[in-house]
XYZ file of C-alpha atoms in Angstrom:
591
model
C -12.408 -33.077 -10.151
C -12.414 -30.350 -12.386
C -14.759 -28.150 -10.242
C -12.747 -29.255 -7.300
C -9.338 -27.798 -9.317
C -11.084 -24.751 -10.486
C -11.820 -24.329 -6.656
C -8.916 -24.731 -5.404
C -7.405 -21.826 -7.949
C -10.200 -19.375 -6.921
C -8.547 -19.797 -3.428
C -5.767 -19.286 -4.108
C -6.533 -15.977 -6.504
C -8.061 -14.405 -3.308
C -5.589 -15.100 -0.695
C -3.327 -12.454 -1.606
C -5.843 -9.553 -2.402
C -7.572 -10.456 1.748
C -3.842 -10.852 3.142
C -3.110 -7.284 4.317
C -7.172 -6.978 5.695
C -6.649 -9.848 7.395
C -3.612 -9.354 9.057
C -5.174 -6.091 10.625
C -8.338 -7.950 11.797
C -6.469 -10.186 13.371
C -3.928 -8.331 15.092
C -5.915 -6.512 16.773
C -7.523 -9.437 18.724
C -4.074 -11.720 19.087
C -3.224 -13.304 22.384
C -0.485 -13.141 24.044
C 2.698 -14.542 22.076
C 0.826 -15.036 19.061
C 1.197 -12.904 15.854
C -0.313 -12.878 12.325
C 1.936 -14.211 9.148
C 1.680 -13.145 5.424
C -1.156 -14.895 4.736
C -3.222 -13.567 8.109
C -2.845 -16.533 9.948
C -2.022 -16.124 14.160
C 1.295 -17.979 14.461
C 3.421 -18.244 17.535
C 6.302 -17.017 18.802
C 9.973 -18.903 18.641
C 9.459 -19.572 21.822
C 5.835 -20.707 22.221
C 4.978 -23.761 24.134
C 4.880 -27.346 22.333
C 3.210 -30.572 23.812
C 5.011 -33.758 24.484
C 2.199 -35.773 23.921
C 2.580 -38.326 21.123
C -0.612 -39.197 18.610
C -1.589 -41.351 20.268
C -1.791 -39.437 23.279
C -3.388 -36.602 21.459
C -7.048 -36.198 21.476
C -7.176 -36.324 17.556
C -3.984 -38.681 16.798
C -2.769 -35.039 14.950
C -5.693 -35.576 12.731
C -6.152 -33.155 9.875
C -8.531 -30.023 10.898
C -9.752 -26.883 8.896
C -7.855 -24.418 8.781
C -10.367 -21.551 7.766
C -10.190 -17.924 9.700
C -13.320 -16.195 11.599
C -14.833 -14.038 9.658
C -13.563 -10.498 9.810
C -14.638 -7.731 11.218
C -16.635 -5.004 8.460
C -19.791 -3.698 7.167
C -19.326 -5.874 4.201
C -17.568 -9.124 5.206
C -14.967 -9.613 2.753
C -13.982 -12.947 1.932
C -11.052 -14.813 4.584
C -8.449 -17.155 3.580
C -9.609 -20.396 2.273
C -12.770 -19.048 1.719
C -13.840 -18.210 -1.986
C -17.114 -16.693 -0.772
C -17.979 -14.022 1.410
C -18.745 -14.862 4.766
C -22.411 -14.681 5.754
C -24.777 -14.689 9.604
C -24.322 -18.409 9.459
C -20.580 -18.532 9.462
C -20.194 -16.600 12.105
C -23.349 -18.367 14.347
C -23.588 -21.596 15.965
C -26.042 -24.144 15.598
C -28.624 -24.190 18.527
C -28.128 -27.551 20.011
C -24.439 -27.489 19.516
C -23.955 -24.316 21.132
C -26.311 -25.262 23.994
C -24.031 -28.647 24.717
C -20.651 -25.857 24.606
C -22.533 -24.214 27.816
C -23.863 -27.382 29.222
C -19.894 -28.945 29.307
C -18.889 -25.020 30.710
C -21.379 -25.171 33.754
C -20.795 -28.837 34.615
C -16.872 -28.841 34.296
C -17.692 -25.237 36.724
C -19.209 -27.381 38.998
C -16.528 -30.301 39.114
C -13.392 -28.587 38.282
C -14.000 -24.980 39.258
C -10.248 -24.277 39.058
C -9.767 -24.715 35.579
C -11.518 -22.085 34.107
C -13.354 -24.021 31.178
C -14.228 -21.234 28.727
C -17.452 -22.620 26.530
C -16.258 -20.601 23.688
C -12.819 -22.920 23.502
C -15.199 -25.704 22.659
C -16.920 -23.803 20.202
C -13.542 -22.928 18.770
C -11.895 -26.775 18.711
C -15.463 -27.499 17.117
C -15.628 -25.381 14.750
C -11.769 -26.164 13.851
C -12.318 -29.892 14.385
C -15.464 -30.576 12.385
C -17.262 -27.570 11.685
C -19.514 -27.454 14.552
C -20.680 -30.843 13.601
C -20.905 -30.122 9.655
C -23.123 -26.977 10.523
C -25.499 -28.394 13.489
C -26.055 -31.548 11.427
C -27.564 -33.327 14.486
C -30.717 -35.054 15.912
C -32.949 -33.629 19.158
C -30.529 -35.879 21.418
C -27.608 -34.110 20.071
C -26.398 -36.820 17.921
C -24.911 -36.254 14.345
C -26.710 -36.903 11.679
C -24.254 -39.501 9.757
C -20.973 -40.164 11.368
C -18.019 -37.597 10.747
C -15.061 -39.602 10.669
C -11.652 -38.377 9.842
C -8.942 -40.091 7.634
C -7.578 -43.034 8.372
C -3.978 -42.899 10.333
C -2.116 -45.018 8.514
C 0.764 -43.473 8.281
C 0.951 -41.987 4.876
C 0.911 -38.208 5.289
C -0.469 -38.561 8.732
C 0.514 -40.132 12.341
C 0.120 -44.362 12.327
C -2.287 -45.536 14.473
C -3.278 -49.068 13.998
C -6.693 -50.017 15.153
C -7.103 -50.274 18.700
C -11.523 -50.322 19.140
C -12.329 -53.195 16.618
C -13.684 -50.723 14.470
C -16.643 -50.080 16.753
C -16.122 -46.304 16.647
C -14.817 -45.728 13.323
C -15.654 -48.584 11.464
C -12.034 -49.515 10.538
C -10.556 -52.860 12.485
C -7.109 -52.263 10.502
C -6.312 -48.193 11.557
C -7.685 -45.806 13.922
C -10.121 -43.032 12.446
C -10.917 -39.776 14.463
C -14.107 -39.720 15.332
C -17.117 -37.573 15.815
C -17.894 -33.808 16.136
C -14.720 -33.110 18.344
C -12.817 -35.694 16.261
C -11.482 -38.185 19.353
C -9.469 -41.238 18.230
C -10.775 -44.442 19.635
C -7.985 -45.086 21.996
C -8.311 -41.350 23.877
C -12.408 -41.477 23.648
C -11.828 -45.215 26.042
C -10.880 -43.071 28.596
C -12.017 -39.477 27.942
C -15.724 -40.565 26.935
C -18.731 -38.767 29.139
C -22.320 -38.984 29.160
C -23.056 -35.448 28.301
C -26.994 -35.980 28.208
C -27.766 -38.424 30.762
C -28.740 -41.022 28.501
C -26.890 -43.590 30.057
C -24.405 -43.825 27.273
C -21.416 -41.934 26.311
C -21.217 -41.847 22.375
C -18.211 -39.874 20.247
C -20.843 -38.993 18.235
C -23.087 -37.387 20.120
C -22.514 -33.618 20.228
C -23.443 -33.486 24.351
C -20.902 -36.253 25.158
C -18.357 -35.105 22.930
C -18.108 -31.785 24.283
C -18.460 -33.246 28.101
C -14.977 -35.403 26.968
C -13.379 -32.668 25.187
C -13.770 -30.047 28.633
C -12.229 -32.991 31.307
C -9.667 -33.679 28.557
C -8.308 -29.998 28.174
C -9.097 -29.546 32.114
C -6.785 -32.627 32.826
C -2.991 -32.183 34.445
C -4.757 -28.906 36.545
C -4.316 -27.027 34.171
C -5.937 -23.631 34.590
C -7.039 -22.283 31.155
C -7.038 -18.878 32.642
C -3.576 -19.295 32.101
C -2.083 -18.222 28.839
C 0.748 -20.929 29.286
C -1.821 -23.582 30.705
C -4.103 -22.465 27.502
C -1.696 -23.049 24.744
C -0.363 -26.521 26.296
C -3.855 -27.877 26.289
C -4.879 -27.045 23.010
C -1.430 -28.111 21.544
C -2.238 -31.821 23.763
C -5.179 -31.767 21.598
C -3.758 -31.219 18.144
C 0.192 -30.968 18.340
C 0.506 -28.329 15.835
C 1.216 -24.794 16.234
C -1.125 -23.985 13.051
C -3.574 -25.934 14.909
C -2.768 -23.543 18.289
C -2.783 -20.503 16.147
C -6.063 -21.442 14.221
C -7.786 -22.197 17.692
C -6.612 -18.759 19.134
C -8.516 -16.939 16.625
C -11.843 -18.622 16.682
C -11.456 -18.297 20.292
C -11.034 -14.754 20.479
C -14.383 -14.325 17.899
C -16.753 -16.088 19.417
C -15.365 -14.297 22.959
C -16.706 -10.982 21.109
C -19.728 -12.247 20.891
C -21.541 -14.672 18.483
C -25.252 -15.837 17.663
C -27.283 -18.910 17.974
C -28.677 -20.397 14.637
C -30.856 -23.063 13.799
C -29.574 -26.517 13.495
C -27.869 -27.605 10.189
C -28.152 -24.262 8.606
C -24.273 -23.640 9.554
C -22.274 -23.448 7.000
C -18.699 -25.782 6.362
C -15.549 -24.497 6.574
C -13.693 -24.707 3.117
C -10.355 -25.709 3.848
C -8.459 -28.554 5.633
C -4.658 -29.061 7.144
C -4.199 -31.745 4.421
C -4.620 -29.470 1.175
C -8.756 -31.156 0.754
C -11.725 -29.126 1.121
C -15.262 -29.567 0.341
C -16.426 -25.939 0.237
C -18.009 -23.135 2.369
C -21.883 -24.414 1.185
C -24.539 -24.851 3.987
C -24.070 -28.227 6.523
C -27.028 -29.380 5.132
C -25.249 -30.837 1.876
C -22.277 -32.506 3.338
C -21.520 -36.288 2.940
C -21.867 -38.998 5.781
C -18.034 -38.676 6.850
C -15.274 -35.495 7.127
C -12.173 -35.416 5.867
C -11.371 -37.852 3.606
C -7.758 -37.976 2.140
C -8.123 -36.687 -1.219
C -6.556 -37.314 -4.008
C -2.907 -38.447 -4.077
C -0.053 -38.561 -6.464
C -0.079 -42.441 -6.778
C 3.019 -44.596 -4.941
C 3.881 -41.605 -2.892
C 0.781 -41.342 0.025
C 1.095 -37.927 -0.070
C -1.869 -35.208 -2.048
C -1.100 -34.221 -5.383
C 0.744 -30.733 -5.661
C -1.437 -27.746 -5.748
C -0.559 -24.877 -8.982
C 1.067 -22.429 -8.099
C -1.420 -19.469 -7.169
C 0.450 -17.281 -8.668
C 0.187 -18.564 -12.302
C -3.147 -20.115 -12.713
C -2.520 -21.350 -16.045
C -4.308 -24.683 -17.457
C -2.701 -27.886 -17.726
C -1.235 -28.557 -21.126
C -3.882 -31.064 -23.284
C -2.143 -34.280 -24.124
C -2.837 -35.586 -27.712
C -3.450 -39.269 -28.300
C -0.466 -40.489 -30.875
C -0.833 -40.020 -34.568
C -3.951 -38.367 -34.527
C -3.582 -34.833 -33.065
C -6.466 -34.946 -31.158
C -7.017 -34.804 -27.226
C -6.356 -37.975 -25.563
C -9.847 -39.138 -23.676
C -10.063 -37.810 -19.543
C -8.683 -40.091 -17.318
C -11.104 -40.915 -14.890
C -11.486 -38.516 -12.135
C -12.268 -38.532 -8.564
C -16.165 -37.926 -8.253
C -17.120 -35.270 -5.503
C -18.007 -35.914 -2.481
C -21.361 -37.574 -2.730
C -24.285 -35.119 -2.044
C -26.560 -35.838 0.746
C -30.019 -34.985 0.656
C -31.829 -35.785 3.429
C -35.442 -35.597 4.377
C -36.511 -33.055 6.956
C -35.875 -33.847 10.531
C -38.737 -33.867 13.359
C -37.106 -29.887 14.769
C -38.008 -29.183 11.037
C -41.449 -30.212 11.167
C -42.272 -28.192 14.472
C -44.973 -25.507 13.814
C -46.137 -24.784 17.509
C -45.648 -25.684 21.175
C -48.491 -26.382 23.364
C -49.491 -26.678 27.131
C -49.358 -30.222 28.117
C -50.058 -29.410 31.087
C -51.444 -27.235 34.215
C -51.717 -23.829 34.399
C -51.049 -21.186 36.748
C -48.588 -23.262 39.053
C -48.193 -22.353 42.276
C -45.926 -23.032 44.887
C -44.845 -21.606 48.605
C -41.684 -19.745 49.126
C -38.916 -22.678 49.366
C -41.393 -25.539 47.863
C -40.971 -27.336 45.062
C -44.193 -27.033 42.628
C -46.144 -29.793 42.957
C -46.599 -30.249 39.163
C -44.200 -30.504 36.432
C -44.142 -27.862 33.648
C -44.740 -29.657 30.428
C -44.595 -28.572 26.063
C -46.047 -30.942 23.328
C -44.540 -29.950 19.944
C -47.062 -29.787 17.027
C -47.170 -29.566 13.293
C -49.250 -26.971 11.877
C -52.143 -29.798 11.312
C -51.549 -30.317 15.613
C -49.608 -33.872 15.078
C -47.620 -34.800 17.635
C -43.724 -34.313 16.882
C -41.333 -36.987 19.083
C -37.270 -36.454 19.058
C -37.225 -32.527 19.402
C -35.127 -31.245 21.953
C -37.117 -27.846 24.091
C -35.516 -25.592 26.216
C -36.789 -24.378 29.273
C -35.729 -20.888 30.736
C -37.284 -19.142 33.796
C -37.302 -15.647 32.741
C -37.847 -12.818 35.242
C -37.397 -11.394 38.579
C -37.179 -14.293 40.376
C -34.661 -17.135 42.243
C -37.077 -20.169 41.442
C -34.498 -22.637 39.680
C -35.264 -26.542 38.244
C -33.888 -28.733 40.514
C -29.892 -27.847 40.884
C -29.893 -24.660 40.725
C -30.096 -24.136 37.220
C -31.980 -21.795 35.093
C -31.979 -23.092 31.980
C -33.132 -27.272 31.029
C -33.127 -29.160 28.152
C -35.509 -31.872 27.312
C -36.690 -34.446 24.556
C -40.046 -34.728 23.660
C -41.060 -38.460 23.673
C -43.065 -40.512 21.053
C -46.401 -37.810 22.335
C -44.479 -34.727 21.715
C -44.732 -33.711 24.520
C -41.089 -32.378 26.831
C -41.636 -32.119 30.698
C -39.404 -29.784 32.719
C -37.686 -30.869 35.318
C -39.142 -30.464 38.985
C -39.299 -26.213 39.524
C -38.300 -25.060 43.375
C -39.718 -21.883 44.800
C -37.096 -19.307 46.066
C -37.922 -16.532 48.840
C -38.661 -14.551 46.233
C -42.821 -13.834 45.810
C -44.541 -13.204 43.078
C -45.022 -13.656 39.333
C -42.428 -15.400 36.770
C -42.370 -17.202 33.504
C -40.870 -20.469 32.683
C -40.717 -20.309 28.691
C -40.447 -22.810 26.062
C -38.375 -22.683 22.914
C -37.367 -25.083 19.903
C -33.898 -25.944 20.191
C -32.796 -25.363 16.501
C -35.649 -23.896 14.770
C -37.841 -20.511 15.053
C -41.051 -21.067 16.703
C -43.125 -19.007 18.690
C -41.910 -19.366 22.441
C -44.320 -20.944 24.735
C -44.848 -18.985 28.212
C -45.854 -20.602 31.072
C -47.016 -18.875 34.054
C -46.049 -19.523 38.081
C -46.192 -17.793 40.966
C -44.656 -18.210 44.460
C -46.383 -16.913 47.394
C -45.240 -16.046 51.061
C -44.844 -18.853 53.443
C -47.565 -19.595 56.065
C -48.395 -20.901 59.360
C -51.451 -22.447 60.527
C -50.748 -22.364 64.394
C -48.697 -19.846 66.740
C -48.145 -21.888 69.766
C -46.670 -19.727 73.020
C -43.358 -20.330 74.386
C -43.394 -17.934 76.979
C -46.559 -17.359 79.653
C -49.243 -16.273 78.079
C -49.860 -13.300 80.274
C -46.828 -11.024 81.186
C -46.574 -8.112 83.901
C -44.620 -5.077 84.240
C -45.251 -1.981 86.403
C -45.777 1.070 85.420
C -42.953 2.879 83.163
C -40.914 -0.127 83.828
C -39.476 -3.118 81.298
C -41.074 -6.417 81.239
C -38.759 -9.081 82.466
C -39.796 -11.804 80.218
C -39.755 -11.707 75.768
C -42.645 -13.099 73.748
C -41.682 -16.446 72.148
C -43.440 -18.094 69.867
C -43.503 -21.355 67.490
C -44.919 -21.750 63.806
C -46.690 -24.485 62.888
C -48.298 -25.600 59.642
C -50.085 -28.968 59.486
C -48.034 -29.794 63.124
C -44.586 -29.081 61.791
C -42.278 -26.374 62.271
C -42.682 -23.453 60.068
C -39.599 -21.847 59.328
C -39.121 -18.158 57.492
C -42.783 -17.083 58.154
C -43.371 -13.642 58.516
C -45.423 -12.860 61.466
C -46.984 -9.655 62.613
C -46.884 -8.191 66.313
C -49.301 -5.381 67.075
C -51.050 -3.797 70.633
C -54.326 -3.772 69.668
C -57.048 -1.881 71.699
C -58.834 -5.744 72.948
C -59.441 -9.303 71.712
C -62.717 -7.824 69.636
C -60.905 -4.563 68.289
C -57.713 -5.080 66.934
C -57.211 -1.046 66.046
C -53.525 -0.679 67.150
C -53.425 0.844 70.695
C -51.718 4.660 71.507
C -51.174 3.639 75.227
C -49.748 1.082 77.258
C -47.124 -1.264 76.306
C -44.733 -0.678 73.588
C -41.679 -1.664 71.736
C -38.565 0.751 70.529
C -37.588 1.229 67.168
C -33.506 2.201 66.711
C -34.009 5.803 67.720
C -36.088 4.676 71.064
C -39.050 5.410 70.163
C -42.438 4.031 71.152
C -43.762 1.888 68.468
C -46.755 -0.854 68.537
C -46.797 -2.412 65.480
C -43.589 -4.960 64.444
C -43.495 -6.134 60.825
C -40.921 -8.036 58.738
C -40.308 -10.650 61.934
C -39.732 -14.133 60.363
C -39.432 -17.554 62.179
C -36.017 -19.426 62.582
C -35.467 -22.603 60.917
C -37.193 -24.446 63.977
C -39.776 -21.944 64.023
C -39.268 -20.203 66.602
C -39.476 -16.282 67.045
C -38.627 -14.328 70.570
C -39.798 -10.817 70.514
C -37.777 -7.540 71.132
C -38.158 -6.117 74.708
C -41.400 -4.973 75.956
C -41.857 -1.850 77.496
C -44.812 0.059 79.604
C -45.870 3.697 79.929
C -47.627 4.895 82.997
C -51.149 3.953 82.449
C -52.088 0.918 84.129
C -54.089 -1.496 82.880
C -54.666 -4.526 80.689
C -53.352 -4.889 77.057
C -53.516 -6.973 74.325
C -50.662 -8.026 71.860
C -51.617 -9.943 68.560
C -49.183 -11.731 66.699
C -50.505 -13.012 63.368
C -48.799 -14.680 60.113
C -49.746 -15.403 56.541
C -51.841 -18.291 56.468
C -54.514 -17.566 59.434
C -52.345 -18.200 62.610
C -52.904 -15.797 65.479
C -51.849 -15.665 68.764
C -53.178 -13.707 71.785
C -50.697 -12.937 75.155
C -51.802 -10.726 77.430
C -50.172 -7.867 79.258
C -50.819 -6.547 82.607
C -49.446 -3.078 83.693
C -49.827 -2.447 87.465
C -48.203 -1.221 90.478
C -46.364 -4.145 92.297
C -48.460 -5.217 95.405
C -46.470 -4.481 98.832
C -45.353 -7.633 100.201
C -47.883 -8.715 103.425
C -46.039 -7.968 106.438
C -45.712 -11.061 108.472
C -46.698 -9.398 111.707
C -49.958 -8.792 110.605
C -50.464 -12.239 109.800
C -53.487 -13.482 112.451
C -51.458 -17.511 112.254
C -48.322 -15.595 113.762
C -50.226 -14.086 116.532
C -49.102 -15.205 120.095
C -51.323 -17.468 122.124
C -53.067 -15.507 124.728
């Protein structure tokens, strides 16, 4: 208790020295109808929007929330309200698989509810407020916390009453509600806000995926457009009814919109300060106990904390003497600390490598899916096998291949082998070379490149629509276009690039300088046509064929990728005079 005390005083000490720095920092970065008190804090204006919602309507029930400030802005971070220490990387970072399930919630809510607008930094900033972005990253490959964070209970004494309405299944209380999990739902709001954020068939409060899933359709509920300034304040305020809470929000919001960095899991550090006057220090996530915001200490048959001294006369508490003697009455017994938790090293901490698990040098036609999955096993440095660690996939490089969806970027668990496989990988039109890489999702290992390449599409047959020989007269147009269909193994072949050249004959196919020809855009003779592709059926019809004045046979070759060629021929000659029916010996008179 004492340390705890002694804590609390150093807080207090600094606040007024950081006030003035703080109020700059943070004024320069307010949003609209929000300014900075004394103390640096963003507060609203008079007439800033409130929510209706009651607790139990609230995401949180109006649970407590810390209350700590970003870090601010300077060479040398000084230290921020709350905060006894200066701020270091990790405060300022998120943990790797928390801010990878911020993004995930961001590009599925843009998928599903395009029009509101779903920012992934407000989740990072209602996480970091709600429960420290899960007590620093404190989670498992899956996303799940290590050790439930459960808030106070709601009983009603110096918070809203909630009586239990899950059984306790959640929260482990069957008498009051608890807030629960990294985004710190109350039972009642998770029955209808939960989501399966990881598509394992479950949607769990404490899981970092699902929570953040919930916490984007519950601020993207009522249409609200987040976009919006107005829509923005009355859906953080329907998450937490407090305009501390709004203000608090607002500023982590508008720091991790500058820009922030990706940490490794459970190396983030706790905030220091909470709503309800408790704290359990600024030290590393790593050292935090099983559950979050307890009540703290109270001033007994009142339910409310104990008063804080006064920070501005941090004098000790006078000694009282036991009677008659003079001497120092013995310590009551004090509140212990929150217990320290130790724990062992996860599997992400064990990683030492990635390997191949599987092929190499994938290949796939333009528009195919690659026949083989890309696949990582995790190692430790002896080569074991490490299950439970969540990889991420990227395709880096100039290329529109995608896993399936459309997406980019995949996460995956490796199972009890170690080994993660990537979800099925589609060709674009793009050809050539690309890399899908590997990387540990919460810890620095080597990244693991894998290699793929997408080549052009090809035909194996060029069938002719059109006659396969064509005459025109001399200098004249031919009536009738080339048309062609693409085949590979006796289907259509669509987007193939075929090639149309005069050649000189069927045994030299040196492009000819007489005869037939086609015209570019200034009208100009040309024989050779390249960058023709088949329609989706395809099919491919020529431009219009012309003819100079020498007569003669010609040859014109269409080819594509893959082997296909196709031969029509072209006759240039003068058009024979029509027989003249008087000459014809059957119309000759009878003698």
């Amino acid at each position: 208790m004492a340390a705890h005390f002694d804590r609390r005083l150093r807080k207090a000490a600094v606040t007024t020295t950081v006030a003035a720095v703080a109020v700059a920092a943070l004024s320069a970065s307010q949003a609209p109808n929000v300014t900075a008190d004394g103390n640096g804090r963003q507060t609203t204006a008079d007439n800033a929007p409130t929510s209706d919602a009651s607790s139990q309507e609230s995401a949180t029930g109006n649970s407590p929330y810390y209350t700590d400030l970003p870090p601010l802005d300077s060479p040398s971070p000084a230290p921020t309200i709350g905060t006894p220490s200066s701020r270091g990387p990790s405060e300022a970072g998120i943990p790797a698989t928390v801010l990878d399930a911020y993004k995930k919630a961001e590009a599925e809510l843009l998928q599903s509810k395009p029009g509101c607008n779903l920012p992934w930094q407000l989740l990072a900033a209602i996480g970091k407020v709600e429960s420290g972005q899960a007590r620093g990253g404190r989670v498992d490959a899956d996303g799940t916390t290590i050790g439930k964070i459960i808030g106070p209970q709601l009983d009603g004494n110096g918070f809203a009453l909630i009586k239990d309405t899950d059984n306790g299944v959640y929260d482990g209380n069957s008498s009051y509600d608890n807030a629960v999990g990294p985004m710190q739902f109350i039972p009642s709001t998770w029955a209808w806000a939960a989501r399966d954020g990881n598509g394992d068939g479950k949607a769990d409060p404490n899981n970092v995926y699902d929570a953040a899933l919930a916490a984007g359709h519950y601020l993207c509920r009522n249409n609200w457009d987040l976009s919006d300034q107005g829509d923005l304040a009355s859906a953080i305020l329907s998450y937490n009814n407090s305009q501390d809470y709004l203000s608090t929000v607002l500023s982590w919001l508008e720091h991790y919109r500058k820009g922030t960095h990706e940490i490794p899991d459970g190396t983030g550090s706790l905030p220091g300060s909470r709503s309800d006057g408790t704290g359990y220090g600024s030290g590393s996530g790593s050292s935090t106990g099983a559950s979050v915001g307890s009540t703290g200490p109270r001033t007994p048959g009142t339910g409310s904390p104990s008063p804080k001294p006064s920070p501005d006369k941090p004098s000790q508490p006078d000694k009282p003497t036991t009677p008659g003697t003079g001497s120092p009455s013995p310590k009551p017994p004090t509140d212990p600390e929150p217990p320290a938790e130790t724990p062992g090293p996860t599997p992400t901490d064990t990683v030492d490598h990635l390997e191949n698990a599987g092929a190499t040098g994938l290949t796939a036609m333009a528009g195919d899916t690659f026949t083989e999955k890309i696949s990582t096993r995790a190692e430790t440095e002896d080569g074991k096998a490490v299950g439970k660690v969540r990889i991420r996939f990227t395709v880096v490089g100039d290329t529109d291949a995608a896993f399936t969806g459309g997406e980019k970027v995949a996460a995956v668990a490796t199972d009890a082998s170690g080994v993660a496989v990537a979800p099925a990988l589609k060709a674009g039109e793009k050809t050539g070379g690309f890399t899908v890489r590997a990387t540990v999702i919460g810890r620095s290992v080597k990244a693991l490149d894998h290699k793929a390449t997408v080549t052009e599409r090809v035909a194996d047959a060029l069938e002719s629509i059109t006659d396969t020989t064509l005459t025109c007269t001399p200098g004249g147009e031919f009536a009738d276009r080339v048309e062609v269909k693409a085949t590979r193994k006796g289907e259509a072949a669509d987007k193939v690039a075929v090639t149309a050249t005069l050649v000189k004959s069927v045994l030299d196919p040196t492009e000819n300088d007489k005869g037939p020809y086609f015209k570019d855009a200034d009208d100009k003779p040309v024989r050779t046509l390249t960058g023709l592709k088949t329609d989706a059926k395809g099919l491919l019809k020529l431009p219009e064929l012309y003819a100079d004045d020498t007569e003669g046979t010609y040859v014109l070759r269409l080819t594509t990728a893959g082997g296909a060629v196709r031969d029509i021929t072209l006759n240039v000659a003068e058009a024979q005079p029509a027989p003249d029916p008087s000459e014809d010996p059957a119309t000759e008179p009878e003698a």
